[in-house]
Tab-separated table of C-alpha atoms and ligand atoms in Angstrom:
chain	number	residue	atom	x	y	z
A	1	MET	CA	45.528	-57.574	-74.552
A	2	LYS	CA	47.232	-58.887	-77.564
A	3	LYS	CA	49.829	-60.454	-75.235
A	4	LYS	CA	46.898	-62.346	-73.197
A	5	LEU	CA	45.732	-63.774	-76.777
A	6	ILE	CA	49.149	-65.215	-77.734
A	7	SER	CA	49.762	-66.993	-74.649
A	8	VAL	CA	46.646	-68.518	-74.539
A	9	LEU	CA	46.764	-69.732	-78.573
A	10	LEU	CA	50.200	-71.313	-77.557
A	11	THR	CA	48.395	-73.124	-74.487
A	12	GLY	CA	46.168	-74.417	-77.461
A	13	VAL	CA	49.076	-75.066	-79.239
A	14	MET	CA	50.741	-77.186	-76.607
A	15	ALA	CA	47.674	-79.086	-75.665
A	16	ALA	CA	47.181	-80.118	-79.002
A	17	SER	CA	50.508	-81.605	-79.356
A	18	LEU	CA	50.074	-83.429	-76.548
A	19	LEU	CA	47.021	-84.681	-77.884
A	20	ALA	CA	48.987	-85.540	-80.806
A	21	GLY	CA	51.965	-86.998	-79.149
A	22	CYS	CA	50.090	-89.441	-76.491
A	23	GLY	CA	50.304	-92.548	-78.971
A	24	GLY	CA	54.021	-92.155	-78.563
A	25	ALA	CA	53.331	-92.703	-74.270
A	26	ALA	CA	55.067	-95.619	-73.002
A	27	PRO	CA	52.900	-98.417	-74.000
A	28	ALA	CA	50.721	-99.824	-70.824
A	29	PRO	CA	50.295	-103.407	-70.571
A	30	ALA	CA	48.283	-105.168	-73.379
A	31	ALA	CA	45.372	-105.870	-71.011
A	32	GLU	CA	45.065	-102.190	-70.127
A	33	ALA	CA	46.065	-100.716	-73.022
A	34	PRO	CA	42.648	-99.411	-74.133
A	35	ALA	CA	41.702	-97.990	-71.120
A	36	ALA	CA	44.541	-96.194	-70.213
A	37	ALA	CA	44.848	-94.692	-74.076
A	38	THR	CA	41.002	-93.676	-73.734
A	39	GLU	CA	41.878	-91.732	-70.397
A	40	ALA	CA	45.146	-90.171	-71.673
A	41	VAL	CA	42.853	-88.839	-74.890
A	42	GLU	CA	40.112	-87.533	-72.799
A	43	GLU	CA	42.756	-85.676	-70.288
A	44	VAL	CA	44.268	-83.920	-73.261
A	45	ALA	CA	40.782	-83.546	-74.986
A	46	GLU	CA	39.841	-81.705	-71.718
A	47	THR	CA	43.080	-79.696	-71.948
A	48	VAL	CA	42.663	-78.404	-75.389
A	49	GLU	CA	38.617	-77.681	-74.820
A	50	GLU	CA	39.674	-75.561	-72.025
A	51	ALA	CA	42.464	-73.544	-74.197
A	52	ALA	CA	39.649	-73.268	-77.038
A	53	GLU	CA	37.537	-71.456	-74.448
A	54	GLU	CA	40.359	-69.420	-73.169
A	55	VAL	CA	41.267	-68.484	-76.670
A	56	ALA	CA	37.391	-67.684	-77.352
A	57	GLU	CA	37.511	-65.276	-74.562
A	58	ALA	CA	40.989	-63.717	-74.961
A	59	VAL	CA	39.912	-63.021	-78.412
A	60	GLU	CA	36.653	-61.352	-77.364
A	61	ASP	CA	38.429	-59.444	-74.474
A	62	ALA	CA	41.109	-58.626	-77.423
A	63	GLY	CA	38.271	-56.722	-79.494
A	64	GLY	CA	37.628	-59.713	-81.104
A	65	ALA	CA	37.464	-59.686	-85.081
A	66	ASP	CA	36.487	-56.165	-84.746
A	67	GLY	CA	40.051	-55.056	-84.065
A	68	LEU	CA	38.810	-52.355	-81.355
A	69	ILE	CA	41.636	-50.627	-79.374
A	70	THR	CA	40.646	-50.982	-76.017
A	71	VAL	CA	41.173	-47.747	-73.673
A	72	GLY	CA	40.984	-47.641	-70.018
A	73	PHE	CA	40.047	-43.939	-68.777
A	74	ALA	CA	40.261	-42.916	-64.808
A	75	GLN	CA	38.290	-39.755	-64.535
A	76	VAL	CA	38.840	-37.353	-61.732
A	77	GLY	CA	34.914	-37.416	-60.983
A	78	HIS	CA	31.742	-34.931	-61.958
A	79	GLU	CA	32.739	-31.943	-59.992
A	80	SER	CA	32.221	-29.309	-62.489
A	81	ASP	CA	30.474	-28.291	-65.671
A	82	TRP	CA	34.069	-28.674	-66.863
A	83	ARG	CA	34.495	-32.075	-66.052
A	84	THR	CA	31.273	-32.741	-67.765
A	85	ALA	CA	32.563	-31.382	-71.028
A	86	SER	CA	35.836	-33.031	-70.344
A	87	THR	CA	33.906	-36.493	-70.053
A	88	LYS	CA	31.774	-36.111	-73.039
A	89	SER	CA	34.453	-35.045	-75.038
A	90	CYS	CA	36.232	-38.277	-74.210
A	91	GLN	CA	33.303	-40.675	-74.353
A	92	ASP	CA	32.537	-39.003	-78.128
A	93	VAL	CA	36.032	-39.396	-79.318
A	94	PHE	CA	36.805	-43.001	-77.660
A	95	SER	CA	33.438	-44.510	-79.292
A	96	GLU	CA	33.235	-48.089	-80.897
A	97	ALA	CA	32.259	-46.212	-84.149
A	98	ASN	CA	35.780	-44.612	-83.688
A	99	GLY	CA	37.335	-48.136	-83.283
A	100	TYR	CA	37.498	-47.804	-79.413
A	101	ASP	CA	36.268	-49.975	-76.543
A	102	LEU	CA	36.324	-47.536	-73.506
A	103	SER	CA	36.268	-48.453	-69.732
A	104	PHE	CA	35.565	-45.219	-68.450
A	105	VAL	CA	35.455	-44.844	-64.679
A	106	ASP	CA	34.201	-41.960	-62.549
A	107	CYS	CA	36.529	-41.507	-59.583
A	108	ASP	CA	34.615	-39.432	-57.767
A	109	ASN	CA	37.401	-37.052	-56.984
A	110	ASP	CA	38.823	-40.118	-54.757
A	111	GLU	CA	42.564	-40.537	-55.152
A	112	ALA	CA	42.594	-44.662	-53.958
A	113	ALA	CA	39.495	-45.261	-56.388
A	114	GLN	CA	41.421	-43.676	-59.422
A	115	LYS	CA	44.647	-45.870	-58.382
A	116	GLU	CA	42.260	-48.894	-58.036
A	117	ALA	CA	40.601	-48.126	-61.450
A	118	VAL	CA	43.905	-47.673	-63.181
A	119	ARG	CA	44.744	-51.211	-61.560
A	120	SER	CA	41.851	-52.937	-62.958
A	121	PHE	CA	42.731	-51.493	-66.500
A	122	ILE	CA	46.023	-53.505	-66.072
A	123	GLU	CA	43.826	-56.292	-64.915
A	124	GLN	CA	41.810	-56.234	-67.958
A	125	GLY	CA	44.838	-55.888	-70.276
A	126	VAL	CA	43.786	-52.895	-71.951
A	127	ASP	CA	45.805	-51.587	-74.928
A	128	TYR	CA	45.796	-47.944	-73.054
A	129	ILE	CA	45.298	-46.013	-69.894
A	130	ILE	CA	44.423	-42.498	-69.826
A	131	ILE	CA	44.569	-40.764	-66.664
A	132	ASP	CA	43.480	-37.133	-65.442
A	133	PRO	CA	45.077	-37.078	-61.773
A	134	ILE	CA	42.970	-35.877	-59.064
A	135	ILE	CA	46.288	-34.699	-57.560
A	136	ALA	CA	49.967	-34.572	-59.063
A	137	THR	CA	51.304	-36.669	-56.650
A	138	GLY	CA	51.400	-40.547	-55.316
A	139	TRP	CA	51.562	-42.101	-59.004
A	140	ASP	CA	55.007	-43.570	-59.479
A	141	THR	CA	54.038	-47.058	-57.811
A	142	VAL	CA	50.863	-47.520	-60.134
A	143	LEU	CA	52.551	-46.004	-63.123
A	144	THR	CA	55.455	-48.598	-62.490
A	145	GLU	CA	52.738	-51.318	-62.588
A	146	CYS	CA	51.347	-50.037	-66.014
A	147	ASP	CA	55.114	-50.021	-67.242
A	148	ASP	CA	55.716	-53.512	-66.109
A	149	ALA	CA	52.250	-54.657	-67.906
A	150	GLY	CA	53.540	-52.678	-70.697
A	151	ILE	CA	50.646	-50.735	-71.093
A	152	PRO	CA	51.485	-47.220	-72.306
A	153	VAL	CA	49.890	-44.433	-70.002
A	154	ILE	CA	48.516	-41.047	-71.466
A	155	VAL	CA	47.783	-38.454	-68.770
A	156	ILE	CA	45.281	-35.703	-69.797
A	157	ASP	CA	44.423	-32.419	-68.299
A	158	ARG	CA	45.766	-32.075	-64.889
A	159	THR	CA	49.726	-33.097	-64.428
A	160	ILE	CA	51.552	-35.971	-62.638
A	161	ASP	CA	54.709	-34.179	-61.105
A	162	ASP	CA	56.079	-37.254	-59.397
A	163	SER	CA	56.449	-39.631	-61.984
A	164	ASP	CA	57.632	-39.553	-65.716
A	165	LYS	CA	56.299	-43.316	-66.437
A	166	TYR	CA	53.892	-42.175	-69.000
A	167	VAL	CA	54.023	-41.289	-72.854
A	168	SER	CA	52.102	-37.985	-73.105
A	169	TRP	CA	50.436	-35.142	-71.002
A	170	VAL	CA	47.793	-33.406	-72.944
A	171	GLY	CA	46.247	-30.163	-71.423
A	172	SER	CA	46.415	-26.497	-70.197
A	173	ASP	CA	48.872	-24.675	-68.997
A	174	PHE	CA	47.781	-23.889	-65.544
A	175	LEU	CA	50.560	-21.368	-64.609
A	176	THR	CA	49.804	-19.421	-67.220
A	177	GLU	CA	46.156	-19.158	-66.573
A	178	GLY	CA	46.862	-17.727	-62.910
A	179	LYS	CA	49.483	-15.200	-64.294
A	180	ALA	CA	47.068	-14.127	-66.857
A	181	ALA	CA	44.052	-13.418	-64.509
A	182	GLY	CA	47.060	-11.495	-62.434
A	183	GLU	CA	48.121	-9.176	-65.220
A	184	TRP	CA	44.821	-8.615	-66.459
A	185	LEU	CA	43.469	-7.653	-62.953
A	186	LYS	CA	46.581	-5.119	-63.100
A	187	ALA	CA	45.653	-3.480	-66.304
A	188	TYR	CA	42.103	-3.440	-65.304
A	189	ALA	CA	42.301	-1.781	-62.095
A	190	GLU	CA	44.447	0.908	-63.826
A	191	LYS	CA	41.893	1.569	-66.005
A	192	GLN	CA	39.476	1.592	-63.393
A	193	GLY	CA	41.154	3.790	-61.286
A	194	ILE	CA	41.529	1.226	-58.383
A	195	THR	CA	44.938	1.613	-56.628
A	196	GLU	CA	44.609	-1.049	-53.881
A	197	ILE	CA	43.803	-4.718	-54.329
A	198	ASN	CA	42.642	-6.486	-51.362
A	199	ALA	CA	41.816	-10.007	-52.995
A	200	LEU	CA	40.213	-13.387	-51.550
A	201	ILE	CA	40.712	-16.674	-53.521
A	202	ILE	CA	38.915	-19.649	-53.585
A	203	GLN	CA	41.061	-22.816	-54.558
A	204	GLY	CA	40.450	-25.453	-56.173
A	205	THR	CA	41.189	-28.944	-55.176
A	206	ILE	CA	44.587	-28.735	-53.032
A	207	GLY	CA	47.537	-30.409	-54.609
A	208	SER	CA	45.733	-30.766	-58.065
A	209	SER	CA	48.045	-29.115	-60.576
A	210	ALA	CA	44.952	-26.959	-61.737
A	211	GLN	CA	44.807	-25.384	-58.224
A	212	ILE	CA	48.767	-25.403	-57.635
A	213	GLY	CA	49.415	-23.557	-61.030
A	214	ARG	CA	46.201	-20.944	-60.766
A	215	THR	CA	47.011	-20.329	-57.216
A	216	ASP	CA	51.051	-19.644	-57.796
A	217	GLY	CA	50.460	-17.954	-60.950
A	218	PHE	CA	48.238	-15.069	-59.641
A	219	ASN	CA	50.146	-15.047	-56.208
A	220	GLU	CA	53.302	-13.938	-58.429
A	221	ILE	CA	51.908	-11.178	-59.720
A	222	ALA	CA	49.944	-9.960	-56.485
A	223	GLU	CA	53.238	-10.160	-54.765
A	224	ARG	CA	55.039	-8.159	-57.165
A	225	GLU	CA	52.183	-5.401	-57.530
A	226	GLY	CA	52.102	-5.490	-53.580
A	227	TRP	CA	48.683	-6.484	-53.670
A	228	THR	CA	47.143	-8.092	-50.329
A	229	VAL	CA	45.849	-11.170	-50.361
A	230	LEU	CA	43.506	-11.642	-47.552
A	231	ASP	CA	42.588	-15.338	-47.352
A	232	GLN	CA	42.744	-18.304	-49.644
A	233	GLN	CA	40.932	-21.614	-48.880
A	234	THR	CA	39.424	-24.497	-51.274
A	235	GLY	CA	36.358	-24.730	-52.573
A	236	ASP	CA	37.215	-28.358	-53.750
A	237	PHE	CA	36.193	-27.026	-57.703
A	238	THR	CA	32.611	-27.274	-56.538
A	239	GLU	CA	29.799	-25.013	-56.293
A	240	ALA	CA	28.822	-25.916	-53.021
A	241	GLY	CA	32.374	-25.386	-51.792
A	242	GLY	CA	32.698	-22.192	-53.671
A	243	GLN	CA	29.540	-20.691	-51.660
A	244	GLU	CA	30.439	-22.229	-47.986
A	245	VAL	CA	33.947	-20.815	-48.484
A	246	MET	CA	32.592	-17.391	-49.465
A	247	GLU	CA	29.890	-17.557	-46.824
A	248	SER	CA	32.997	-17.192	-44.417
A	249	PHE	CA	34.741	-14.854	-46.294
A	250	CYS	CA	31.910	-12.596	-46.151
A	251	LYS	CA	31.668	-12.588	-42.520
A	252	SER	CA	35.599	-12.695	-41.649
A	253	TYR	CA	36.510	-9.959	-44.213
A	254	GLU	CA	32.857	-7.860	-44.425
A	255	GLY	CA	33.693	-4.834	-46.194
A	256	LYS	CA	37.764	-5.297	-46.615
A	257	PHE	CA	37.900	-7.141	-50.070
A	258	ASN	CA	37.145	-5.726	-53.411
A	259	VAL	CA	38.326	-8.797	-55.664
A	260	VAL	CA	37.612	-12.280	-55.560
A	261	VAL	CA	39.049	-14.901	-57.531
A	262	CYS	CA	37.786	-18.561	-58.290
A	263	GLU	CA	39.296	-20.983	-59.434
A	264	ASN	CA	36.713	-22.501	-61.485
A	265	ASP	CA	33.370	-21.193	-62.573
A	266	ASN	CA	31.153	-23.907	-60.322
A	267	GLU	CA	33.028	-21.737	-57.296
A	268	ALA	CA	32.034	-18.912	-58.717
A	269	PHE	CA	28.438	-19.438	-58.849
A	270	GLY	CA	28.513	-20.532	-55.362
A	271	ALA	CA	30.746	-16.953	-54.229
A	272	MET	CA	27.719	-14.909	-56.363
A	273	THR	CA	24.669	-16.697	-54.235
A	274	ALA	CA	27.021	-16.214	-50.885
A	275	MET	CA	27.662	-12.653	-51.964
A	276	ASP	CA	24.125	-11.832	-53.083
A	277	ASN	CA	22.815	-13.555	-49.942
A	278	ALA	CA	25.193	-11.312	-47.936
A	279	GLY	CA	24.256	-8.099	-49.838
A	280	VAL	CA	27.935	-7.886	-51.534
A	281	SER	CA	27.987	-6.130	-55.022
A	282	TYR	CA	30.177	-7.671	-57.400
A	283	GLY	CA	30.752	-7.514	-61.254
A	284	PRO	CA	32.024	-4.381	-63.471
A	285	GLY	CA	31.076	-1.485	-61.960
A	286	ASN	CA	30.226	-2.725	-58.453
A	287	ASP	CA	32.033	-2.970	-55.047
A	288	VAL	CA	33.852	-6.614	-55.888
A	289	ILE	CA	35.896	-8.111	-59.259
A	290	LEU	CA	35.135	-11.203	-59.471
A	291	ILE	CA	37.540	-13.599	-61.525
A	292	SER	CA	37.023	-17.107	-62.421
A	293	TYR	CA	38.434	-19.787	-64.298
A	294	ASP	CA	37.420	-22.425	-66.835
A	295	ALA	CA	35.103	-20.200	-69.038
A	296	CYS	CA	32.393	-22.858	-69.479
A	297	THR	CA	29.198	-21.929	-71.261
A	298	ALA	CA	27.347	-21.381	-67.897
A	299	GLY	CA	30.406	-19.510	-66.858
A	300	LEU	CA	30.348	-16.667	-69.957
A	301	GLU	CA	26.581	-16.503	-69.211
A	302	LYS	CA	27.479	-15.049	-65.876
A	303	VAL	CA	30.106	-12.935	-67.755
A	304	LYS	CA	27.407	-11.521	-70.069
A	305	ALA	CA	25.139	-10.862	-67.022
A	306	GLY	CA	27.612	-8.661	-65.464
A	307	GLY	CA	28.436	-11.142	-62.398
A	308	ILE	CA	32.016	-12.654	-63.211
A	309	THR	CA	34.200	-9.578	-64.681
A	310	ALA	CA	36.811	-11.798	-66.288
A	311	ASP	CA	37.155	-15.620	-67.102
A	312	PHE	CA	39.938	-17.599	-67.964
A	313	GLU	CA	39.616	-20.404	-70.142
A	314	CYS	CA	40.709	-24.258	-69.298
A	315	ASN	CA	40.116	-26.189	-72.439
A	316	PRO	CA	38.439	-29.448	-71.900
A	317	LEU	CA	38.385	-30.476	-75.067
A	318	ALA	CA	41.690	-32.451	-75.238
A	319	ALA	CA	40.333	-35.996	-76.257
A	320	PRO	CA	40.809	-35.513	-80.108
A	321	THR	CA	44.589	-34.662	-79.064
A	322	VAL	CA	44.719	-38.052	-76.825
A	323	ALA	CA	43.367	-40.150	-79.494
A	324	GLY	CA	46.239	-38.260	-82.051
A	325	VAL	CA	48.521	-39.510	-79.598
A	326	ILE	CA	47.326	-42.915	-79.772
A	327	ASP	CA	47.473	-43.204	-83.286
A	328	THR	CA	50.934	-42.001	-83.420
A	329	LEU	CA	51.593	-45.073	-81.053
A	330	GLU	CA	49.624	-47.405	-82.966
A	331	ALA	CA	51.850	-46.342	-85.971
A	332	GLY	CA	54.733	-47.253	-83.956
A	333	GLY	CA	55.683	-43.207	-83.897
A	334	THR	CA	57.043	-41.675	-80.707
A	335	PRO	CA	54.373	-38.957	-79.807
A	336	GLU	CA	55.592	-35.429	-78.049
A	337	ALA	CA	55.963	-35.843	-74.602
A	338	GLN	CA	54.178	-32.739	-73.665
A	339	ILE	CA	51.194	-31.215	-75.578
A	340	LEU	CA	49.089	-27.912	-74.865
A	341	VAL	CA	45.954	-27.146	-75.707
A	342	PRO	CA	44.854	-23.321	-76.414
A	343	ASP	CA	43.328	-21.238	-73.759
A	344	ASN	CA	41.180	-18.010	-74.490
A	345	TRP	CA	40.456	-15.496	-72.024
A	346	TYR	CA	36.985	-13.864	-72.080
A	347	ALA	CA	34.981	-10.415	-70.809
A	348	LEU	CA	32.578	-7.850	-71.658
A	349	ALA	CA	33.983	-5.020	-73.854
A	350	ASP	CA	34.464	-2.586	-70.767
A	351	ALA	CA	36.739	-4.990	-69.466
A	352	ILE	CA	39.069	-6.098	-72.205
A	353	VAL	CA	42.337	-4.561	-71.592
A	354	ASP	CA	46.207	-4.782	-72.995
A	355	PHE	CA	48.275	-7.024	-70.826
A	356	SER	CA	51.225	-9.279	-71.217
A	357	VAL	CA	52.215	-12.622	-69.897
A	358	ASP	CA	55.891	-13.314	-69.221
A	359	GLY	CA	56.491	-10.612	-72.059
A	360	ASN	CA	53.981	-12.431	-74.757
A	361	ALA	CA	51.123	-9.984	-75.675
A	362	GLN	CA	47.591	-11.344	-74.468
A	363	SER	CA	44.359	-10.961	-76.613
A	364	MET	CA	40.637	-11.313	-74.931
A	365	ILE	CA	37.615	-12.292	-76.410
A	366	GLU	CA	34.275	-10.360	-75.913
A	367	VAL	CA	31.603	-12.298	-74.684
A	368	THR	CA	28.632	-12.063	-77.009
A	369	ASP	CA	25.567	-14.462	-77.484
A	370	GLU	CA	27.337	-16.078	-80.286
A	371	VAL	CA	30.473	-16.926	-78.358
A	372	ILE	CA	28.640	-18.439	-75.688
A	373	GLU	CA	26.603	-20.451	-78.402
A	374	ALA	CA	29.966	-21.642	-79.477
A	375	GLN	CA	31.434	-22.377	-76.045
A	376	TYR	CA	31.821	-25.930	-74.725
B	401	LIG	C1	41.565	-27.969	-65.005
B	401	LIG	C2	40.532	-28.932	-64.512
B	401	LIG	C3	39.842	-28.206	-63.308
B	401	LIG	C4	38.717	-27.072	-63.901
B	401	LIG	C5	37.550	-27.714	-63.032
B	401	LIG	O1	42.174	-28.352	-66.297
B	401	LIG	O2	41.151	-30.005	-63.867
B	401	LIG	O3	39.167	-29.296	-62.452
B	401	LIG	O4	39.125	-26.233	-63.902
B	401	LIG	C6	37.383	-29.074	-62.767
B	401	LIG	O5	36.649	-27.112	-63.266
B	401	LIG	O6	37.114	-29.472	-61.875
């Protein structure tokens, strides 16, 4: 944006010098001199006026005298409670009161729309672009365009795995989330005297780093422990998707499963509806152990009510950390390339067990009304 302002200002200076120098043009024949001079002055005056209009426009686009930092944010969509919290956090942080001019695009889980949104930010000449990538691949071309335009890109939440043309990534460790769910299940099953695990997994949006990490992490433990993963299908991180897949699972695997893993809370809500309708009992002390991710407020309410047995948080409140990255860049500094936001694991007291992930002892938070009240 600042670059656009400079180029337009240069246009204005050139036009003004033309106006000043037009008296130096080769003299027209005496009789035609006045008309020719008038025409030349009018032409240049028009150029100066056009340049002045562009300067005014560029100054306005550049945040004008307010000096606002312009930020374009291409958000995944509005598929879950987690996403709602993530969007609110970004809109609260990148507000005009905080010195920002935010262009926000909800890409409705559409990869092409998300690339289009990023290109619109380049066209606008924003100062920074934030992307929460719907899926982890297909990014190098558009990130190269951002790079060519000199606009720094910050990736929030999910990761981009096929390009390094961005300044920083701020988010959670999805693989650890998946491993934590697996290691907790191992410890909890031992405590409950459960010796056989037959699991069904309702995955998130296929190809998103959140889905990849959670699926790979849980399956790594399942393989090591000799558990059976009967099936895994995507519910696309939505409640409707979770219900649809669980309805199918209840038919195909009736009486054969004792664990359901949902890769976000909204899928778990849908799965609960499907299991209720199919007469499948789930939750602590019942036939099926229900595991979920995100630990949003509504998810913790389902833990407290005895539906979800354990909920593995993915913190949606990364926007303040992203603002810190922008502060560093504005000050001419170099921000960290990867910044992890902390996640917690939640359960009711009876489901809190000791376990480790990659040799690191884990703690769990007991879900109480106060904990729910304080959640995002
Ligand atoms: C994870 C985030 C996921 C959440 C879902 O960081 O990208 O997307 O787990 C959301 O709720 O849809």
